[in-house]
CSV table of C-alpha atoms and ligand atoms in Angstrom, one decimal:
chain,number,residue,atom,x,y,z
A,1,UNK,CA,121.6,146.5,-27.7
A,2,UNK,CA,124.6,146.6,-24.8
A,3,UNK,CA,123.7,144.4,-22.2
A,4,UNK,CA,124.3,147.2,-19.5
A,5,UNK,CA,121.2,147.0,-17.2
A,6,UNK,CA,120.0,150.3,-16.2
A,7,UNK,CA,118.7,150.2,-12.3
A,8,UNK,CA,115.4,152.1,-12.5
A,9,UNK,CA,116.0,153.8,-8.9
A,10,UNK,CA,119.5,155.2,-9.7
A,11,UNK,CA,120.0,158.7,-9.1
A,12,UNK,CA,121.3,159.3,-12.6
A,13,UNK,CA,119.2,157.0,-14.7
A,14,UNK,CA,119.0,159.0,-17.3
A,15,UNK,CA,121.9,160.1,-17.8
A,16,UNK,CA,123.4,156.6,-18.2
A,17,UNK,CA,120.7,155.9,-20.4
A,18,UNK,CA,121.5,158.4,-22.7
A,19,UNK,CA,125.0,157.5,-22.8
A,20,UNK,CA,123.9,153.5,-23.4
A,21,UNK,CA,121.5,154.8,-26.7
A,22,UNK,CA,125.1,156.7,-27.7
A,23,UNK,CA,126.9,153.6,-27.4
A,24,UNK,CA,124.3,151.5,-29.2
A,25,UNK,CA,124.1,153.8,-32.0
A,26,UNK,CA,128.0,153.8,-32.3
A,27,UNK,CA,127.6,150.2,-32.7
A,28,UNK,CA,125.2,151.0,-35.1
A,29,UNK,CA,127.5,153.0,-37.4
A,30,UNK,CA,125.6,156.4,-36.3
A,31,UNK,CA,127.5,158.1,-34.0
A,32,UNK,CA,131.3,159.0,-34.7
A,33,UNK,CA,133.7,157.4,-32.0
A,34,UNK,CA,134.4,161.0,-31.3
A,35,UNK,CA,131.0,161.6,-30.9
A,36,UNK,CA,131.2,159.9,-27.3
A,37,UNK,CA,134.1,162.2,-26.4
A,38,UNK,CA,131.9,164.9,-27.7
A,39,UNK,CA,129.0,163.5,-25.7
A,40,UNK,CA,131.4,163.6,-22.1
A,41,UNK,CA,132.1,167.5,-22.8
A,42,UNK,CA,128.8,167.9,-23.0
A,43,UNK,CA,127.7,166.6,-19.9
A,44,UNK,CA,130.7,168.2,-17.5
A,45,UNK,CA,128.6,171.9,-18.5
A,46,UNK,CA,125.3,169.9,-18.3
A,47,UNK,CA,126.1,169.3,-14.7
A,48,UNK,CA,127.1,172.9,-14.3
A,49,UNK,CA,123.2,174.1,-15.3
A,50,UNK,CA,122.0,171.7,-12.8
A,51,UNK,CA,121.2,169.3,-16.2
A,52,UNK,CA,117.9,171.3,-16.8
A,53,UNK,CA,116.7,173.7,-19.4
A,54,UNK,CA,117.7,177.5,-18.2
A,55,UNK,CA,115.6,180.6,-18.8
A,56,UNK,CA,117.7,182.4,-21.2
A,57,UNK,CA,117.9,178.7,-22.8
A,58,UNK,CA,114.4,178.8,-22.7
A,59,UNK,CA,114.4,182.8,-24.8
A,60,UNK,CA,117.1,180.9,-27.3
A,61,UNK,CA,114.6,178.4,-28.2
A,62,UNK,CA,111.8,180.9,-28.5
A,63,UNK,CA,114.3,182.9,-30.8
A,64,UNK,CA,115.4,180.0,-32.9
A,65,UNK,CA,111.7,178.6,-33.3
A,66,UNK,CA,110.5,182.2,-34.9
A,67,UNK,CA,113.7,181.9,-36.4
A,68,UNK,CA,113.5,179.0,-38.7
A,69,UNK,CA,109.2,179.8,-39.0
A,70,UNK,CA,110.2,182.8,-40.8
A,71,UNK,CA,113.2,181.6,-42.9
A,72,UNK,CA,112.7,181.4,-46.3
A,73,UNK,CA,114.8,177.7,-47.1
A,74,UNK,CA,115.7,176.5,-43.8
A,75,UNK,CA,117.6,173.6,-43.1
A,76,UNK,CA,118.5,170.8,-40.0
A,77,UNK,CA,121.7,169.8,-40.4
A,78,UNK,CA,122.1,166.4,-39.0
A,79,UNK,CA,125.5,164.5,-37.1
A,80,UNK,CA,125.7,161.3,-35.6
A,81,UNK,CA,125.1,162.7,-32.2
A,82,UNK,CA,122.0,164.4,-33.3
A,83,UNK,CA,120.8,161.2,-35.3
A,84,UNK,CA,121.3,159.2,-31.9
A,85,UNK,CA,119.5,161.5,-29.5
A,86,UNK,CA,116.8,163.5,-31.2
A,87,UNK,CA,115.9,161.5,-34.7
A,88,UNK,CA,112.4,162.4,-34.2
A,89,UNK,CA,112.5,165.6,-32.9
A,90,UNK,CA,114.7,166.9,-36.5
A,91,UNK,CA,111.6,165.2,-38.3
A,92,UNK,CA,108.5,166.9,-36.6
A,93,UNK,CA,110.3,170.0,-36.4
A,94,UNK,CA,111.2,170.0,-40.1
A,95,UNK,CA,107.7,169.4,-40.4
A,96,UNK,CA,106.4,172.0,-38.3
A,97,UNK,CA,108.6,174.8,-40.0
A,98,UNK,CA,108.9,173.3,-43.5
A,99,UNK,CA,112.7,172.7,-42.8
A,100,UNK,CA,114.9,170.4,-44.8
A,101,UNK,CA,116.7,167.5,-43.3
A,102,UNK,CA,120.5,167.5,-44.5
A,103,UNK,CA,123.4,165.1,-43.2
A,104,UNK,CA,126.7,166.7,-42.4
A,105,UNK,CA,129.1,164.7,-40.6
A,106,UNK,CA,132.7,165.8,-39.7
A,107,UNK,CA,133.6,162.3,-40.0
A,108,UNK,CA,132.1,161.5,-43.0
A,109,UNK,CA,132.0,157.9,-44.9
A,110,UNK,CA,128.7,157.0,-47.1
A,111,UNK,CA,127.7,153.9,-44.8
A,112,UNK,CA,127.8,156.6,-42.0
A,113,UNK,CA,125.6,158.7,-44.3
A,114,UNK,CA,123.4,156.3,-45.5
A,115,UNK,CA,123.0,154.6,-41.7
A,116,UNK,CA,121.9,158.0,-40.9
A,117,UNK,CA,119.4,158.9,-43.1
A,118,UNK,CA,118.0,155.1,-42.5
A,119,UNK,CA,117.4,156.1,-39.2
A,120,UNK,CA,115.7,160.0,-39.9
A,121,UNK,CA,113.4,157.8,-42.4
A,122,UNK,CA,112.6,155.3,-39.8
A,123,UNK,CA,111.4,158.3,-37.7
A,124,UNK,CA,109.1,160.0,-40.6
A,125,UNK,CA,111.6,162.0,-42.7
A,126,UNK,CA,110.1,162.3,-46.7
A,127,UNK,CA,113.6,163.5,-47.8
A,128,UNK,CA,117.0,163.3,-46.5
A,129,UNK,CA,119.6,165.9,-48.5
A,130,UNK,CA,123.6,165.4,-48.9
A,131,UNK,CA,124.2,161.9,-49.1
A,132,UNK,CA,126.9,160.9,-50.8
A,133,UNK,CA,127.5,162.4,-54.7
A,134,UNK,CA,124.5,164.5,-54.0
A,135,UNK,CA,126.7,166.8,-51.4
A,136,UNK,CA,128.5,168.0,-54.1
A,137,UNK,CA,128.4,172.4,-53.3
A,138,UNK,CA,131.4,173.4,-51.0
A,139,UNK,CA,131.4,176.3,-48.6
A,140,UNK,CA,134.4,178.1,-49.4
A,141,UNK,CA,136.9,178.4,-46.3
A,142,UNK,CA,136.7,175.4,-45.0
A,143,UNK,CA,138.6,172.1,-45.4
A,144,UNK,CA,137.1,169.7,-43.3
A,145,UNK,CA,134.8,167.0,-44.7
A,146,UNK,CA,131.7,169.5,-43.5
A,147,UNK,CA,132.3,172.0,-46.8
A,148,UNK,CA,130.5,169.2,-48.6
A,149,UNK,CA,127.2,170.1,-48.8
A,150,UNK,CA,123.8,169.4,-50.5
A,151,UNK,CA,122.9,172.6,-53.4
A,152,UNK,CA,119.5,171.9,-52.4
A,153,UNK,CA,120.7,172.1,-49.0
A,154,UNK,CA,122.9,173.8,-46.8
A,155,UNK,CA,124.4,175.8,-49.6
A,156,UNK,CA,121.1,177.5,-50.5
A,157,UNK,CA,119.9,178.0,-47.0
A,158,UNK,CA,119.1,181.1,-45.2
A,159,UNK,CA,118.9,179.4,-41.8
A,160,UNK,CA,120.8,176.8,-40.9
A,161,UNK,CA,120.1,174.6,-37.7
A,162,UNK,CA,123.7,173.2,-36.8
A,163,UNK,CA,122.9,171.4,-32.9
A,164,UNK,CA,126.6,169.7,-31.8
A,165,UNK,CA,128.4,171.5,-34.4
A,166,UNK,CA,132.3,172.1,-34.6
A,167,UNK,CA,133.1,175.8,-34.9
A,168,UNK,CA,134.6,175.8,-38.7
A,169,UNK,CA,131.6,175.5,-40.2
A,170,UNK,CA,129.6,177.7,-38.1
A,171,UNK,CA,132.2,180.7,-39.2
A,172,UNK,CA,131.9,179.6,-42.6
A,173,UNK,CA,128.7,179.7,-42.7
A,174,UNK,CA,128.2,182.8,-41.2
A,175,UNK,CA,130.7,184.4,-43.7
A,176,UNK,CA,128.3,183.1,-46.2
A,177,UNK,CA,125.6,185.8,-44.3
A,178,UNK,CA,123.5,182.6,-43.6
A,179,UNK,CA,121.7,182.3,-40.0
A,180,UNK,CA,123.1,179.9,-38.0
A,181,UNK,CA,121.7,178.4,-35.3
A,182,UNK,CA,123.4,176.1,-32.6
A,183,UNK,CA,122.7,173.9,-29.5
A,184,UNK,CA,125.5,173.3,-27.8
A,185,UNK,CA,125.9,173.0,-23.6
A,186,UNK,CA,129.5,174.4,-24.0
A,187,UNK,CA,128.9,178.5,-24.0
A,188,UNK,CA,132.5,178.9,-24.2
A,189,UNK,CA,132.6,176.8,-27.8
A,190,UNK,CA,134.0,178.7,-30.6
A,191,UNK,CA,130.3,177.5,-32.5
A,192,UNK,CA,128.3,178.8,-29.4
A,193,UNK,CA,129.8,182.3,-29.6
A,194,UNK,CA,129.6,182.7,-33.6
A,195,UNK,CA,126.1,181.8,-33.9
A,196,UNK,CA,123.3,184.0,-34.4
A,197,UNK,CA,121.0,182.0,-31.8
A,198,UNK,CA,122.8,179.8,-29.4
A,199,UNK,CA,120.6,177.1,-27.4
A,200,UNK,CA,122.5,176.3,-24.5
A,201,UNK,CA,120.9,173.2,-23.8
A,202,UNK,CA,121.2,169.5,-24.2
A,203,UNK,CA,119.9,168.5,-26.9
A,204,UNK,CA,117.9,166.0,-25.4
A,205,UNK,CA,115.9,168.5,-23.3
A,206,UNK,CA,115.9,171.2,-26.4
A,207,UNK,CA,114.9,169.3,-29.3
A,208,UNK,CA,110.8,168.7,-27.9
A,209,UNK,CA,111.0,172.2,-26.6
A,210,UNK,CA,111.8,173.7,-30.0
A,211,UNK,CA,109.0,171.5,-31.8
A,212,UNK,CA,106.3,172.7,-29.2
A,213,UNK,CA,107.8,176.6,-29.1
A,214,UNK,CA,107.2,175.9,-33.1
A,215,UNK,CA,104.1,174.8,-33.1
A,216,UNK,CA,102.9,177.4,-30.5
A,217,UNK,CA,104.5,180.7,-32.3
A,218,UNK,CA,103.4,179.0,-35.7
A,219,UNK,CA,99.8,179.9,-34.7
A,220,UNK,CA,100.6,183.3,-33.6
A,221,UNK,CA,102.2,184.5,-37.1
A,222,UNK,CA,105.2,185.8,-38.3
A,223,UNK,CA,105.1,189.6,-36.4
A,224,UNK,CA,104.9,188.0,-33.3
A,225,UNK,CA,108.0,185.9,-34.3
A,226,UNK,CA,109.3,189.2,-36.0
A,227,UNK,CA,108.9,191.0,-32.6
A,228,UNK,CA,110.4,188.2,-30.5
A,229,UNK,CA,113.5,188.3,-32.8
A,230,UNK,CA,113.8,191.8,-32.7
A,231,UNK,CA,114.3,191.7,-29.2
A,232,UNK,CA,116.6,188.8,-28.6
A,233,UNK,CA,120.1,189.3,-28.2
A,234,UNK,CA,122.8,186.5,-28.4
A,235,UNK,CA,125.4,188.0,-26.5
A,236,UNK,CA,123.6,188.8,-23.7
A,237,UNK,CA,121.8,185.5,-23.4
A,238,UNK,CA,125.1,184.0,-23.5
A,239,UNK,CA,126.3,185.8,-20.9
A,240,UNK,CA,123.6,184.9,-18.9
A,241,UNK,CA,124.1,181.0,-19.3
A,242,UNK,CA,127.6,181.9,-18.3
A,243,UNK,CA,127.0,183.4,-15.4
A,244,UNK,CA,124.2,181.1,-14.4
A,245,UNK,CA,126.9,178.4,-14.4
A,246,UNK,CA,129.2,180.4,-12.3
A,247,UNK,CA,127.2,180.9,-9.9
A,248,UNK,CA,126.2,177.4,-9.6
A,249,UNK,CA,130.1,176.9,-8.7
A,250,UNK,CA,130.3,179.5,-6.4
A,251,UNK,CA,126.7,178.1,-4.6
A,252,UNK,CA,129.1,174.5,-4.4
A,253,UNK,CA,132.4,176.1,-3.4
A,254,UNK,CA,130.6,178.5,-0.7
A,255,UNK,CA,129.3,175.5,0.5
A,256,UNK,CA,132.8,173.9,0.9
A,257,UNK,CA,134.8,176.8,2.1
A,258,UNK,CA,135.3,177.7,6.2
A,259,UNK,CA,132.7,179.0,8.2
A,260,UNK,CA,132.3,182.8,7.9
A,261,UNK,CA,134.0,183.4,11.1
A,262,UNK,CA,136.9,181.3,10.1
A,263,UNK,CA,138.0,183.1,6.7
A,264,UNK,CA,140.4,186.1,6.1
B,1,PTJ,O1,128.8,162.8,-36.5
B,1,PTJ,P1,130.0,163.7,-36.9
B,1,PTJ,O2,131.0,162.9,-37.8
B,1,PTJ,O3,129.6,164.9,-37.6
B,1,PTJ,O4,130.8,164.1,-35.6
B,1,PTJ,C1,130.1,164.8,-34.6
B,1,PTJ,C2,131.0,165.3,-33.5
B,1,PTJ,C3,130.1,165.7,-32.3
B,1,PTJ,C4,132.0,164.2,-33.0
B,1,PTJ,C5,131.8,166.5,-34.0
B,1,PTJ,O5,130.9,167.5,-34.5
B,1,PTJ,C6,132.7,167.1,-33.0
B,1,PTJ,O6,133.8,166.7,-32.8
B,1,PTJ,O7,132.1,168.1,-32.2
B,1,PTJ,P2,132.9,168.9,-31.1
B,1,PTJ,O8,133.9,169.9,-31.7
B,1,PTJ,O9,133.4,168.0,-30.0
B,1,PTJ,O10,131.7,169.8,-30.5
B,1,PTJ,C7,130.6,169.2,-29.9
B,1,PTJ,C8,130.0,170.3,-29.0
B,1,PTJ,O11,128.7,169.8,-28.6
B,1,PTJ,C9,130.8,170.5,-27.7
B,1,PTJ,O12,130.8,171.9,-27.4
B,1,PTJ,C10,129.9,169.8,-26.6
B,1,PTJ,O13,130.0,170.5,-25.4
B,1,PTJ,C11,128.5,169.9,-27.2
B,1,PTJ,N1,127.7,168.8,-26.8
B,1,PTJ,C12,128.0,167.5,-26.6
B,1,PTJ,N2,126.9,166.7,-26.2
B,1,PTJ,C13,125.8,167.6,-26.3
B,1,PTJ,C14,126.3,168.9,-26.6
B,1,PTJ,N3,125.5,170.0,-26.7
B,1,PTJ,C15,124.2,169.7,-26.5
B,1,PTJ,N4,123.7,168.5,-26.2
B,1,PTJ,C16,124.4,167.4,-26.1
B,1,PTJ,N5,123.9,166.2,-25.7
């Protein structure tokens, strides 16, 4: 535990509390120093969608639910980041839609590895893939410590939930005519634009909302989820969180700029 006492009343509690379970996990062996970086980009576009879940955030996670209830072997793919925030969100989910649980870490060592699949079985997981010698497929392409993956896994998947990716891998795997989908807050991200689904959210806030979406379509069969996928399109709903954000800036600089009467 730090010893940084969160006051209750202040105006970004949660946010700071967040950032304290990061830091507690990194102390943990979890979360990659990098992964804080990681963490800071994703709060500066966090705090361009207002830090709540959008609508076309909300479609991507209807998408990506019916997606991974319709895959035939889908997998969670699982950082230090992910670990840290959503540990038992990946579990229920993979419950909910039959999903494997895979570590992948960019910065990969087997204590980080094994800390990580400690944690996933600390919150419910039956079976964690791609630890250590077991990772032993490659995805061709790539030459970060990612290619290793789990046969079982990754490698055999048809759907592949990458949340806080790097954007190698998500080409990769898309050359490799797999599904991918992502949750990142950056829409710009060379990952966000490659996948097939993109969750523009924080993973925080999209983790719960993917396991209720699941459990909701689950009920409803797979032509609902058939229908719901034939209708989404990545592109646009990236765009959309794009120019949800921009307007948000131009709401803040309108605010800021002369009086009407005053400008050219
Ligand atoms: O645990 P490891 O070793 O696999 O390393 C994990 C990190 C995150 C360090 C590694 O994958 C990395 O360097 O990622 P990037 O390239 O920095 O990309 C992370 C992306 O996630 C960025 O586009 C961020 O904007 C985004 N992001 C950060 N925090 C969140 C987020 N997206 C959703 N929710 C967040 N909380």
């Amino acid at each position: 535990m730090t010893s940084f006492n969160i006051p209750p009343d202040h105006p970004r509690a949660e946010s700071l509390r967040t950032r304290e379970r990061l830091i507690e996990q990194y102390l943990e062996g979890i979360v990659a120093a990098s992964g804080l970086i990681a963490h800071g980009r994703g709060e500066a576009f966090d705090y361009m969608l207002g830090e709540k879940t959008s609508r076309p955030a909300l479609e991507a996670t209807k998408a990506a639910a019916a997606m991974l209830l319709t895959a035939k072997n889908p997998v969670i793919s699982v950082n230090g980041n992910t670990a840290a925030l959503a540990a038992q969100e990946v579990v229920r989910l993979a419950n909910v839609t039959e999903a494997k649980v895979e570590v992948n870490l960019f910065y990969r060592s087997l204590e980080r590895e094994m800390a990580i699949r400690k944690l996933l079985e600390k919150a419910g997981a039956r079976k964690v893939l791609g630890i250590g010698k077991e990772a032993s497929a490659r995805i061709p392409e790539l030459s970060s410590e990612r290619r290793r993956v789990d046969p079982r896994g990754i490698m055999t998947a048809d759907v592949v939930l990458v949340p806080l990716e790097d954007g190698d891998r998500t080409e990769a795997l898309v050359r490799m005519d797999k599904k991918v989908i992502a949750v990142d807050l950056n829409p710009l991200s060379r990952t966000a634009q490659t996948a097939t689904i993109t969750i523009v959210d924080n993973i925080v806030r999209a983790t719960p909302k993917l396991v209720q979406t699941a459990e909701m379509l689950k009920k409803q069969g797979v032509e609902k989820c058939n229908e719901i996928l034939r209708k989404f399109d990545n592109k646009k709903n990236l765009a959309e969180s794009i120019a949800l954000m921009n307007k948000k800036l131009l709401k803040l600089a309108e605010k800021r700029t002369l009086p009407k009467s005053e400008r050219e």
